[in-house]
Coordinates of C-alpha atoms and ligand atoms in Angstrom, one line a residue:
Chain A
M234 CA 38.5 -0.7 48.7
T235 CA 35.6 -0.3 46.4
P236 CA 33.2 -3.2 46.0
E237 CA 33.4 -5.6 43.0
F238 CA 29.9 -5.9 41.4
E239 CA 28.3 -8.3 39.0
W240 CA 26.6 -6.4 36.2
K241 CA 23.2 -7.1 34.6
T242 CA 20.4 -5.1 33.1
T243 CA 17.3 -4.3 35.0
R244 CA 15.1 -4.7 31.9
E245 CA 16.1 -8.3 31.8
G246 CA 14.7 -8.6 35.4
W247 CA 11.4 -7.2 34.1
G248 CA 11.4 -9.7 31.3
H249 CA 12.1 -12.6 33.6
G250 CA 9.7 -11.2 36.2
L251 CA 6.9 -11.2 33.6
V252 CA 7.4 -14.9 32.9
D253 CA 7.4 -15.7 36.6
V254 CA 4.2 -13.7 37.2
G255 CA 2.6 -15.0 34.1
M256 CA 3.2 -18.6 35.2
T257 CA 1.6 -18.0 38.6
F258 CA -1.4 -15.8 37.2
E259 CA -3.3 -16.5 34.2
D260 CA -4.8 -13.0 34.2
V261 CA -1.5 -11.5 33.3
V262 CA -1.4 -10.2 29.8
V263 CA 1.5 -8.2 28.1
L264 CA 1.3 -5.4 25.6
V265 CA 4.2 -3.7 23.6
G266 CA 4.7 -0.8 21.4
D267 CA 7.1 -2.0 18.7
L268 CA 10.1 -2.5 21.1
T269 CA 9.8 -6.3 22.0
G270 CA 13.5 -6.9 22.2
S271 CA 14.8 -3.9 24.0
T272 CA 12.0 -4.1 26.6
N273 CA 12.7 -7.8 27.0
V274 CA 9.0 -8.9 26.7
N275 CA 10.3 -11.4 24.1
F276 CA 10.6 -14.0 27.0
F277 CA 7.0 -13.6 27.8
K278 CA 6.0 -13.6 24.1
E279 CA 7.7 -17.0 23.5
K280 CA 6.2 -18.5 26.6
F281 CA 2.7 -17.1 26.3
P282 CA 2.0 -16.0 22.8
D283 CA -1.7 -15.8 23.3
R284 CA -1.4 -13.5 26.0
F285 CA 1.0 -11.1 24.2
F286 CA -0.3 -8.2 22.2
Q287 CA 1.7 -6.2 19.7
M288 CA 0.2 -2.7 19.7
G289 CA 2.6 -1.0 17.2
I290 CA 3.9 2.6 17.6
A291 CA 0.8 3.9 19.2
E292 CA 1.3 4.4 22.9
Q293 CA -1.8 6.4 23.6
N294 CA -3.9 3.5 22.3
M295 CA -1.8 0.9 24.1
A296 CA -2.2 2.8 27.4
N297 CA -6.0 2.8 27.2
V298 CA -6.4 -0.8 25.7
A299 CA -4.5 -1.9 28.7
A300 CA -7.0 0.0 30.8
G301 CA -9.9 -1.6 29.0
M302 CA -8.5 -5.1 29.5
S303 CA -8.2 -4.4 33.3
L304 CA -11.9 -3.5 33.4
V305 CA -12.7 -7.1 32.7
G306 CA -10.4 -8.8 35.0
K307 CA -7.0 -8.9 33.1
V308 CA -3.8 -7.6 34.8
P309 CA -2.1 -5.8 31.8
Y310 CA 1.6 -5.0 31.8
Y311 CA 2.7 -2.7 28.9
A312 CA 6.2 -2.1 27.9
T313 CA 7.8 0.6 26.0
Y314 CA 10.6 3.3 26.8
S315 CA 9.5 5.5 29.7
A316 CA 9.8 8.5 27.4
F317 CA 6.8 7.2 25.5
G318 CA 5.1 5.0 27.9
V319 CA 4.8 7.8 30.5
G320 CA 5.7 10.9 28.6
R321 CA 3.4 10.4 25.6
V322 CA 0.4 9.3 27.5
V323 CA 0.1 11.5 30.6
D324 CA -3.5 12.4 30.0
Q325 CA -4.5 8.7 29.4
L326 CA -2.7 7.8 32.8
R327 CA -4.2 10.7 34.6
V328 CA -7.8 10.4 33.7
T329 CA -8.3 6.8 32.7
S330 CA -5.8 4.7 34.8
G331 CA -5.3 7.1 37.6
Y332 CA -8.7 8.6 38.3
T333 CA -10.8 5.4 37.6
P334 CA -8.4 3.8 38.8
C335 CA -7.4 0.9 36.5
N336 CA -5.3 -2.1 37.4
I337 CA -2.4 -1.6 34.8
K338 CA 1.3 -2.1 35.1
I339 CA 3.7 0.0 33.2
G340 CA 7.3 -1.0 32.5
G341 CA 9.4 2.0 31.5
A342 CA 12.6 1.1 29.8
H343 CA 15.5 3.4 28.9
S344 CA 15.1 5.8 31.8
G345 CA 17.9 8.2 33.0
I346 CA 20.9 9.8 31.4
S347 CA 22.7 6.4 31.2
V348 CA 20.7 5.6 28.0
G349 CA 23.8 7.0 26.2
P350 CA 24.2 7.8 22.6
D351 CA 20.5 7.9 21.7
G352 CA 20.5 11.3 23.4
A353 CA 18.0 13.6 25.2
T354 CA 14.8 12.4 23.6
H355 CA 15.2 8.9 25.0
Q356 CA 16.9 9.8 28.2
M357 CA 13.6 10.1 30.4
M358 CA 14.3 12.0 33.5
E359 CA 11.0 13.4 34.3
D360 CA 8.9 10.2 34.7
I361 CA 9.1 10.1 38.5
A362 CA 7.9 13.7 38.9
I363 CA 5.1 13.1 36.5
L364 CA 3.8 10.0 38.1
R365 CA 4.4 10.9 41.7
A366 CA 1.9 13.8 41.0
L367 CA -0.9 11.4 39.9
P368 CA -3.1 10.1 42.7
N369 CA -3.5 6.3 43.0
F370 CA -0.2 5.6 41.3
T371 CA 2.5 3.3 42.8
V372 CA 6.0 4.3 41.5
I373 CA 8.9 1.9 41.8
A374 CA 12.5 2.3 40.4
P375 CA 14.4 -0.9 41.5
A376 CA 18.2 -0.9 41.9
D377 CA 19.2 -3.9 39.9
Y378 CA 18.2 -7.0 38.1
D379 CA 17.0 -9.0 41.0
Q380 CA 15.0 -6.2 42.5
T381 CA 13.4 -5.5 39.2
R382 CA 12.3 -9.1 38.9
L383 CA 10.8 -9.0 42.3
A384 CA 9.1 -5.7 41.7
T385 CA 7.5 -7.0 38.5
I386 CA 6.0 -9.9 40.5
A387 CA 5.0 -7.7 43.5
V388 CA 3.0 -5.2 41.6
H389 CA 0.5 -7.8 40.7
E390 CA -0.6 -7.8 44.3
I391 CA -1.6 -4.1 44.1
N392 CA -5.0 -3.4 42.6
G393 CA -4.2 -0.1 40.8
P394 CA -1.8 1.6 38.4
C395 CA 1.8 0.8 39.0
Y396 CA 5.0 1.9 37.3
I397 CA 8.3 0.2 37.2
R398 CA 11.2 2.2 36.0
F399 CA 14.3 0.5 34.4
G400 CA 17.3 1.5 32.4
R401 CA 19.2 0.4 29.2
E402 CA 22.7 -0.5 30.4
K403 CA 23.9 -3.2 32.7
V404 CA 24.1 -1.9 36.3
P405 CA 25.7 -3.6 39.3
V406 CA 23.8 -6.2 41.3
V407 CA 23.6 -4.8 44.8
T408 CA 20.7 -6.8 46.3
N409 CA 20.3 -10.5 47.0
P410 CA 17.5 -12.4 45.3
A411 CA 16.8 -13.9 48.6
D412 CA 16.1 -10.4 50.1
S413 CA 12.6 -9.7 50.7
F414 CA 11.0 -7.0 48.6
E415 CA 8.2 -5.0 50.1
I416 CA 6.7 -2.2 48.1
G417 CA 7.0 1.0 50.1
K418 CA 9.7 -0.2 52.4
A419 CA 13.1 1.2 52.0
Q420 CA 16.1 -1.1 52.3
V421 CA 19.0 -0.3 54.5
M422 CA 22.0 -1.2 52.2
A423 CA 24.8 0.0 54.5
E424 CA 24.8 1.2 58.1
G425 CA 26.2 4.5 59.2
D426 CA 25.3 7.6 61.6
D427 CA 27.2 10.5 60.1
A428 CA 24.9 11.1 57.2
T429 CA 22.4 9.2 55.0
C430 CA 22.4 8.8 51.2
I431 CA 18.9 8.0 49.9
A432 CA 19.0 6.8 46.4
Y433 CA 17.2 4.6 43.9
G434 CA 18.1 2.8 40.6
Q435 CA 21.7 2.7 39.6
M436 CA 22.6 5.4 42.0
V437 CA 22.3 2.9 44.9
S438 CA 25.6 1.2 43.8
E439 CA 27.2 4.8 43.6
A440 CA 26.1 5.3 47.1
L441 CA 27.5 2.1 48.1
I442 CA 30.9 3.0 46.7
A443 CA 30.7 6.4 48.4
H444 CA 30.0 4.5 51.7
D445 CA 33.1 2.5 51.3
L446 CA 35.4 5.4 50.3
L447 CA 34.1 7.6 53.1
L448 CA 34.7 4.8 55.6
E449 CA 38.3 5.0 54.8
E450 CA 38.2 8.5 56.1
G451 CA 36.3 7.5 59.1
I452 CA 33.0 8.9 58.0
T453 CA 30.0 6.4 58.2
L454 CA 27.3 6.9 55.5
R455 CA 24.0 5.1 55.8
V456 CA 22.7 4.0 52.4
L457 CA 18.9 3.7 51.8
N458 CA 17.6 2.1 48.7
M459 CA 14.4 4.0 48.2
H460 CA 13.1 1.7 45.5
T461 CA 9.5 2.8 45.9
L462 CA 9.1 6.6 45.2
K463 CA 5.3 6.4 45.9
P464 CA 4.2 5.6 48.5
L465 CA 7.3 6.8 50.2
D466 CA 8.7 5.2 53.2
E467 CA 8.4 8.3 55.5
D468 CA 9.4 6.4 58.6
A469 CA 12.7 5.5 57.1
I470 CA 13.4 9.0 56.1
I471 CA 12.5 10.5 59.5
M472 CA 14.6 7.8 61.2
A473 CA 17.5 8.7 59.0
A474 CA 17.1 12.4 59.8
E475 CA 17.0 11.8 63.5
E476 CA 19.8 9.3 63.6
T477 CA 22.3 10.7 61.2
G478 CA 21.4 14.3 61.1
A479 CA 22.1 15.0 57.3
I480 CA 20.7 13.6 54.1
V481 CA 21.9 13.6 50.6
T482 CA 19.6 12.3 47.9
A483 CA 20.9 10.7 44.6
E484 CA 18.9 10.0 41.5
E485 CA 19.2 9.7 37.7
H486 CA 16.3 12.2 37.3
Q487 CA 15.6 16.0 37.1
I488 CA 16.2 17.8 40.4
Y489 CA 12.7 19.2 40.3
G490 CA 9.9 16.7 41.3
G491 CA 12.1 13.7 42.0
L492 CA 13.3 11.9 45.1
G493 CA 15.2 14.9 46.3
S494 CA 11.9 17.0 46.3
A495 CA 10.0 14.2 47.9
V496 CA 12.4 13.5 50.8
S497 CA 12.7 17.3 51.4
Q498 CA 9.0 17.5 52.0
V499 CA 9.0 14.7 54.5
V500 CA 12.1 16.1 56.2
C501 CA 10.8 19.7 56.4
Q502 CA 7.6 18.6 57.9
H503 CA 8.9 16.1 60.4
Y504 CA 12.4 16.6 61.4
P505 CA 14.4 19.3 59.5
V506 CA 18.0 18.6 58.9
P507 CA 20.5 19.8 56.3
M508 CA 20.1 18.2 52.8
E509 CA 22.0 18.1 49.5
Y510 CA 21.0 16.7 46.2
V511 CA 22.6 14.6 43.4
A512 CA 20.5 14.9 40.4
V513 CA 20.3 16.3 36.9
M514 CA 20.2 20.0 37.4
D515 CA 17.3 21.1 35.2
R516 CA 18.7 20.3 31.8
Y517 CA 18.1 17.8 29.0
G518 CA 20.4 15.0 28.4
R519 CA 22.7 14.6 25.4
S520 CA 24.5 11.9 23.4
G521 CA 27.6 10.3 24.7
K522 CA 28.8 7.1 26.4
P523 CA 26.9 6.2 29.5
E524 CA 29.8 6.6 31.8
E525 CA 30.9 9.9 30.2
L526 CA 27.4 11.2 30.8
L527 CA 27.1 10.1 34.3
D528 CA 30.3 11.9 35.0
A529 CA 29.3 15.0 33.1
F530 CA 26.0 15.3 34.8
G531 CA 27.5 14.7 38.1
L532 CA 25.8 11.4 39.0
R533 CA 28.8 9.6 40.5
H534 CA 29.9 8.4 43.9
N535 CA 32.5 11.3 44.0
N536 CA 29.5 13.7 43.7
I537 CA 27.8 12.0 46.6
I538 CA 31.0 12.2 48.6
R539 CA 31.4 15.9 47.9
K540 CA 27.8 16.5 49.0
V541 CA 28.2 14.4 52.2
K542 CA 31.3 16.5 53.1
K543 CA 29.4 19.7 52.4
L544 CA 26.8 18.5 54.7
L545 CA 29.2 17.5 57.4
D546 CA 30.7 21.0 57.3
R547 CA 27.3 22.4 58.0
V548 CA 26.1 20.2 60.9
Chain B
M111 CA 21.1 30.3 -5.3
P112 CA 18.4 28.9 -2.8
R113 CA 17.2 26.1 -5.1
L114 CA 19.8 23.9 -6.7
G115 CA 17.7 22.2 -9.3
W116 CA 20.2 19.3 -9.9
N117 CA 19.2 16.8 -12.6
A118 CA 18.8 13.0 -12.0
N119 CA 22.3 12.2 -13.0
Q120 CA 23.8 14.6 -10.6
L121 CA 21.5 13.4 -7.9
Q122 CA 22.3 9.9 -8.5
E123 CA 25.9 10.5 -7.8
K124 CA 25.3 12.6 -4.8
A125 CA 23.1 10.0 -3.3
L126 CA 25.9 7.5 -3.7
D127 CA 28.2 9.9 -1.7
V128 CA 25.4 10.2 1.0
R129 CA 25.2 6.5 1.4
R130 CA 28.9 6.4 1.9
D131 CA 28.6 9.1 4.5
I132 CA 26.0 7.2 6.2
I133 CA 27.9 4.0 6.5
T134 CA 31.1 5.9 7.6
L135 CA 29.5 7.9 10.3
L136 CA 27.6 4.9 11.7
A137 CA 30.6 2.7 11.8
N138 CA 32.5 5.5 13.4
A139 CA 29.8 6.1 16.1
G140 CA 29.2 2.5 16.9
S141 CA 25.5 3.1 17.2
G142 CA 22.6 4.5 15.2
H143 CA 20.0 3.7 12.6
S144 CA 21.1 2.3 9.4
G145 CA 18.0 0.8 7.7
G146 CA 15.7 4.0 7.4
S147 CA 18.6 6.2 6.7
L148 CA 19.4 4.2 3.6
S149 CA 15.8 3.9 2.4
C150 CA 15.3 7.7 2.7
T151 CA 18.6 8.5 0.9
D152 CA 17.3 9.0 -2.7
F153 CA 14.5 11.2 -2.0
A154 CA 16.2 13.1 0.7
T155 CA 19.1 13.8 -1.7
A156 CA 16.7 14.9 -4.3
L157 CA 14.8 17.0 -1.9
F158 CA 18.0 18.9 -0.8
F159 CA 19.8 19.1 -4.0
N160 CA 17.0 19.7 -6.5
R161 CA 14.0 21.2 -4.6
L162 CA 14.5 23.0 -1.4
R163 CA 14.9 26.7 -1.4
V164 CA 17.3 27.0 1.6
E165 CA 20.5 29.1 2.5
P166 CA 22.5 26.4 4.4
R167 CA 24.9 29.2 5.6
E168 CA 22.0 31.2 6.8
P169 CA 19.6 28.5 8.0
M170 CA 17.0 30.9 9.3
W171 CA 16.6 32.9 6.0
E172 CA 13.2 34.2 6.0
K173 CA 12.0 32.8 2.7
R174 CA 13.4 29.3 3.3
D175 CA 11.3 26.2 2.6
F176 CA 10.6 24.3 5.8
W177 CA 11.6 20.7 6.1
N178 CA 11.5 18.3 9.0
F179 CA 12.0 14.7 9.5
S180 CA 9.4 13.4 11.8
I181 CA 11.3 10.2 12.1
G182 CA 14.0 11.7 14.1
H183 CA 16.0 8.5 14.3
V184 CA 17.2 8.7 10.7
T185 CA 19.9 11.3 11.8
P186 CA 22.5 9.5 9.7
V187 CA 20.8 10.5 6.4
I188 CA 19.6 13.9 7.8
Y189 CA 23.1 15.0 8.9
S190 CA 24.7 13.6 5.7
V191 CA 22.5 15.5 3.2
M192 CA 22.8 18.6 5.6
A193 CA 26.6 18.3 5.5
E194 CA 26.8 17.7 1.8
R195 CA 24.6 20.6 1.2
G196 CA 26.8 22.9 3.3
Y197 CA 25.0 23.4 6.5
F198 CA 28.2 22.3 8.5
P199 CA 31.5 20.7 7.5
L200 CA 31.6 17.0 6.5
K201 CA 34.1 16.3 9.2
D202 CA 31.4 17.0 11.8
L203 CA 29.7 13.8 10.8
L204 CA 32.5 12.0 12.6
G205 CA 31.3 13.5 15.9
F206 CA 27.9 11.9 15.5
R207 CA 26.6 10.6 18.8
Q208 CA 29.7 11.7 20.5
F209 CA 29.6 13.7 23.8
N210 CA 31.7 16.5 22.2
G211 CA 30.0 16.6 18.9
H212 CA 27.0 18.8 17.9
L213 CA 25.3 15.9 16.1
Q214 CA 23.0 14.2 18.6
G215 CA 21.5 10.8 18.3
H216 CA 18.2 12.4 17.5
P217 CA 17.8 15.9 15.9
S218 CA 18.4 18.7 18.3
A219 CA 17.5 22.3 17.5
H220 CA 19.7 23.4 20.5
D221 CA 22.8 21.9 19.1
T222 CA 22.8 21.8 15.3
P223 CA 22.4 24.8 12.9
G224 CA 19.6 24.1 10.4
I225 CA 17.7 21.8 12.7
E226 CA 14.6 23.9 13.4
V227 CA 12.9 21.7 15.9
S228 CA 14.0 18.8 18.1
A229 CA 12.6 15.3 17.3
G230 CA 12.9 11.7 18.2
S231 CA 9.6 10.9 19.7
I232 CA 7.7 9.3 16.7
G233 CA 4.5 11.0 15.3
Q234 CA 5.0 14.6 16.2
G235 CA 6.5 16.1 13.0
L236 CA 3.6 16.4 10.7
S237 CA 1.7 18.7 13.2
I238 CA 4.8 21.0 13.3
A239 CA 5.0 21.2 9.5
I240 CA 1.2 22.0 9.4
G241 CA 1.7 24.8 12.0
V242 CA 4.5 26.3 9.7
A243 CA 2.3 25.9 6.7
L244 CA -0.7 27.6 8.2
A245 CA 1.4 30.4 9.5
S246 CA 3.2 30.9 6.3
K247 CA -0.2 31.3 4.4
L248 CA -1.2 33.9 7.0
D249 CA 2.0 35.7 6.3
K250 CA 1.8 35.2 2.5
N251 CA 5.3 33.7 2.8
P252 CA 5.7 31.6 -0.5
R253 CA 7.6 28.8 1.3
H254 CA 6.7 25.1 0.8
C255 CA 6.7 22.8 3.7
W256 CA 8.2 19.2 3.4
C257 CA 7.7 16.6 6.2
I258 CA 9.4 13.2 6.1
M259 CA 7.7 10.4 7.9
G260 CA 8.1 6.7 8.3
D261 CA 5.4 4.0 7.5
G262 CA 5.6 2.5 11.0
E263 CA 5.2 6.0 12.3
Q264 CA 1.7 6.1 10.6
Q265 CA 0.6 3.9 13.6
E266 CA 0.7 7.0 15.9
G267 CA -2.7 8.5 16.3
S268 CA -1.3 11.9 16.4
I269 CA -0.4 11.6 12.8
W270 CA -4.1 11.2 11.9
E271 CA -5.0 14.3 13.9
A272 CA -2.5 16.1 11.8
A273 CA -3.6 14.5 8.6
M274 CA -7.2 15.6 9.3
S275 CA -6.2 19.3 9.9
A276 CA -4.1 19.6 6.8
G277 CA -6.9 18.3 4.6
H278 CA -9.3 20.6 6.5
Y279 CA -7.2 23.7 5.9
K280 CA -6.5 22.6 2.3
L281 CA -2.7 23.1 2.8
D282 CA -1.3 23.0 -0.6
N283 CA 1.9 24.5 0.6
L284 CA 2.6 21.2 2.4
T285 CA 4.0 17.9 1.1
A286 CA 4.4 15.0 3.2
I287 CA 6.8 12.1 2.1
I288 CA 6.3 8.7 3.6
D289 CA 9.3 6.3 3.6
V290 CA 7.4 3.2 2.9
N291 CA 10.0 0.6 3.5
R292 CA 7.6 -1.8 5.0
K293 CA 9.7 -2.4 8.0
Q294 CA 10.0 -1.2 11.6
I295 CA 11.7 -2.4 14.8
D296 CA 9.7 -5.6 15.5
G297 CA 9.6 -6.7 11.9
D298 CA 7.3 -6.2 8.9
T299 CA 4.8 -3.2 9.4
V300 CA 2.1 -5.4 8.0
D301 CA 2.5 -7.9 10.8
V302 CA 3.3 -5.4 13.7
M303 CA 0.3 -3.2 13.0
N304 CA -1.0 -2.8 9.4
V305 CA -1.1 0.7 8.2
E306 CA -2.2 0.0 4.6
P307 CA -3.9 1.1 2.5
L308 CA -2.1 4.3 3.1
A309 CA -3.2 5.9 -0.2
D310 CA -7.0 5.4 0.5
K311 CA -6.5 6.7 4.1
Y312 CA -4.9 9.9 3.0
R313 CA -7.4 10.4 0.2
A314 CA -10.2 10.0 2.7
F315 CA -8.5 12.7 4.7
N316 CA -8.6 15.1 1.6
W317 CA -5.0 14.7 0.6
H318 CA -3.6 14.4 -3.0
V319 CA -1.8 11.1 -3.0
I320 CA 1.2 10.3 -5.3
D321 CA 2.6 6.7 -5.2
V322 CA 6.1 6.5 -6.5
D323 CA 9.2 4.2 -6.5
G324 CA 11.3 5.9 -3.8
H325 CA 14.6 4.9 -5.5
D326 CA 13.6 6.2 -8.9
I327 CA 15.0 9.8 -8.9
Q328 CA 13.3 10.8 -12.1
A329 CA 10.1 9.6 -10.7
I330 CA 10.7 11.3 -7.4
L331 CA 11.4 14.6 -9.2
A332 CA 8.1 14.2 -11.1
A333 CA 6.3 13.6 -7.8
F334 CA 7.8 16.8 -6.3
D335 CA 6.5 18.8 -9.2
E336 CA 3.1 17.3 -8.9
A337 CA 3.0 17.9 -5.2
E338 CA 4.1 21.5 -5.4
N339 CA 1.6 22.2 -8.3
T340 CA -1.6 20.5 -6.9
P341 CA -3.9 23.3 -5.8
G342 CA -6.3 23.2 -2.8
K343 CA -4.9 20.1 -1.1
P344 CA -1.9 18.9 0.8
S345 CA 0.0 16.2 -1.0
V346 CA 1.6 13.0 0.3
I347 CA 4.3 11.1 -1.6
L348 CA 4.2 7.4 -0.7
A349 CA 7.8 6.6 -1.5
R350 CA 8.0 2.9 -1.9
T351 CA 11.5 2.0 -0.7
V352 CA 13.7 -0.8 0.6
M353 CA 15.0 -0.7 4.1
G354 CA 18.9 -0.6 3.9
K355 CA 18.8 0.2 0.2
G356 CA 22.3 0.0 -1.4
V357 CA 24.0 -2.3 0.9
S358 CA 23.2 -6.0 0.0
F359 CA 23.3 -7.5 3.5
M360 CA 21.2 -4.7 5.0
E361 CA 18.4 -4.7 2.3
D362 CA 14.8 -5.5 3.4
K363 CA 15.9 -6.6 6.9
A364 CA 14.3 -5.0 9.9
A365 CA 17.2 -6.0 12.1
W366 CA 19.0 -3.1 10.5
H367 CA 16.5 -0.6 11.7
G368 CA 18.5 0.5 14.7
N369 CA 22.0 -1.0 14.3
P370 CA 25.1 0.4 12.8
P371 CA 27.6 -1.7 10.7
S372 CA 30.7 -2.9 12.5
H373 CA 33.9 -1.7 11.1
D374 CA 34.3 -5.0 9.1
E375 CA 30.6 -4.7 7.9
A376 CA 31.3 -1.0 6.9
K377 CA 34.4 -2.1 4.8
I378 CA 32.2 -4.6 2.8
A379 CA 29.4 -2.0 2.6
L380 CA 31.7 0.8 1.2
E381 CA 33.2 -1.7 -1.3
E382 CA 29.8 -2.3 -2.6
L383 CA 29.3 1.5 -2.8
G384 CA 32.4 1.8 -4.9
T385 CA 34.9 3.0 -2.4
D386 CA 36.8 1.9 0.8
Y387 CA 36.6 2.9 4.3
D388 CA 39.9 4.7 4.7
T389 CA 39.3 6.8 1.6
W390 CA 35.8 7.9 2.7
Y391 CA 36.9 8.5 6.3
K392 CA 39.7 10.7 5.1
R393 CA 37.3 12.5 2.8
L394 CA 35.2 13.4 5.8
A395 CA 38.1 14.0 8.3
E396 CA 40.0 16.2 6.0
S397 CA 37.0 18.2 4.7
E398 CA 37.3 21.9 4.6
G399 CA 35.1 24.5 6.2
S400 CA 34.1 25.5 9.7
R401 CA 30.8 25.4 11.5
P402 CA 28.8 28.4 10.6
Ligands
TPP252 C1 6.6 7.8 20.4 C2 7.7 6.8 20.1 N1 7.4 5.5 20.3 C3 8.5 4.6 20.0 C4 9.6 5.0 19.6 C5 10.7 4.0 19.3 N2 11.0 3.8 17.8 C6 11.9 4.5 17.2 S1 11.9 4.3 15.6 C7 10.6 3.2 15.8 C8 10.1 2.4 14.5 C9 9.8 3.3 13.5 O1 9.3 2.7 12.2 P1 9.3 3.4 10.9 O2 8.5 4.7 11.0 O3 8.8 2.5 9.8 O4 10.8 3.8 10.6 P2 12.0 2.8 10.0 O5 12.0 1.5 10.8 O6 11.6 2.5 8.6 O7 13.2 3.6 10.1 C10 10.3 3.1 17.0 C11 9.1 2.2 17.5 C12 9.9 6.4 19.4 N3 11.0 6.8 18.9 N4 8.9 7.3 19.7

């Protein structure tokens, strides 16, 4: 039996989280680059019009205007697609907000292949690699609506640049709004000792389906939701290596520089075990329906299952 | 014959076909950008059927004029004028945004013959056209370079780095066309982030500025002549247009920037454009030719 999920967008979680955090803290301001509706900052705009800034299609300016606001005590959250809010502004993020560092929060919408028909330009799959490489950045990719909402609130507690990644389409709700969300602390989503799947974002739900299907064959797969890509929960990874002896990572991101690379580093250094990777294999995306693309790019529970079996053959 | 040189009447008729293609392919795809595609249609048709020296069957022909749409999202009009001009069969338009088609949501040099450079992140195209223009001068290649931009796109700082360098290098083999439809995703450009006065800005960056009604084909042709024949400066044509032009319920509405018509809306739109959905779908589906 595969689980039945409720489906909601993560970007709505960001939108509602902004209103929550804006109610609590008056220092919260929101900036957007001509994408108010699709990044769901419209909720904040309606509630706090004075603290909302339309910056037009000018991401480089927006990133550093946010940095400037942070210098005098604001906590700016800016929103656009991750392709532009990360991709377009790498130098601004590296020198101004990373190096200084500045207390800005970035919302990166439309990440991953599941963006669908817009195609490769909009399917950002290099954001995690870019931002993990920048000192002082906190990088979060929540699994679902509720977790995105909690992450949007939680980053206010961190005094430094933070990134929250979210997608375009509705994704399964896999966490509980009552769950605690701790930045840098992986969540055990399902128990198991034969192998571990470490995933983030939408791939957590695919891992949970893989867990259930493997159980029918008597294989127990631990599922870790690694919602924080930086700082990485090394203890949870080492424990998974020690206790399950095999790890597959799963992500809607390029193979180079993503979660797979990050986990490998920890595993190699502390407790080497066989690993496999479910990721985008060093290619750009393309147009198509989200489901069609997840299938074609091998980002499904059956891909996870295949990799788990491959691992079990090895250990 | 690389340059077709069609007259205004012929262009008017072709522009109507292009609008019908745009509506049909958008409804068929179920996603994509209607508004800017329709505002660009008249000058894009004039460019492809009157002006450009290109060999669609041999897209990399050495003496070709260079063209690129810096606003990559207007693929419906780009692909329609390309197909009508013979770069690939009209029936390919029905594969727009489909997994198995070669017509990506945003232009992909990797997938589509005749698309020379991939695009879709706003604000990059003018620099590319400048690179081609500079290199062409170096090679004494007579080609003219045409870059189409949006007015919202003028908000990107990279546009102004490009504008500065084109003026600096006196690139009279470069013409930019800006689709000034006064709308972008979040509403009226003047409210989102005002870019006017564009004419004064470009003049200050040492460009020759031509202000024109972007739906008056005769005026567009005159602007092309003026742009190509102004020495010592790059030219910019400010094409004053209406978003969604030609479809009553889309005209002047920012909501149509990134949305396709539903099948029912497409039926109404095609009626306004003097045909019907089935007829036009058939024209595309049953078109002759194969991909070069
Ligand atoms: C760098 C970048 N930022 C944001 C976007 C998202 N986007 C696509 S089109 C568009 C608006 C473009 O406005 P305009 O140039 O006026 O084109 P029109 O709306 O007339 O089609 C935006 C913000 C993008 N594609 N690239």
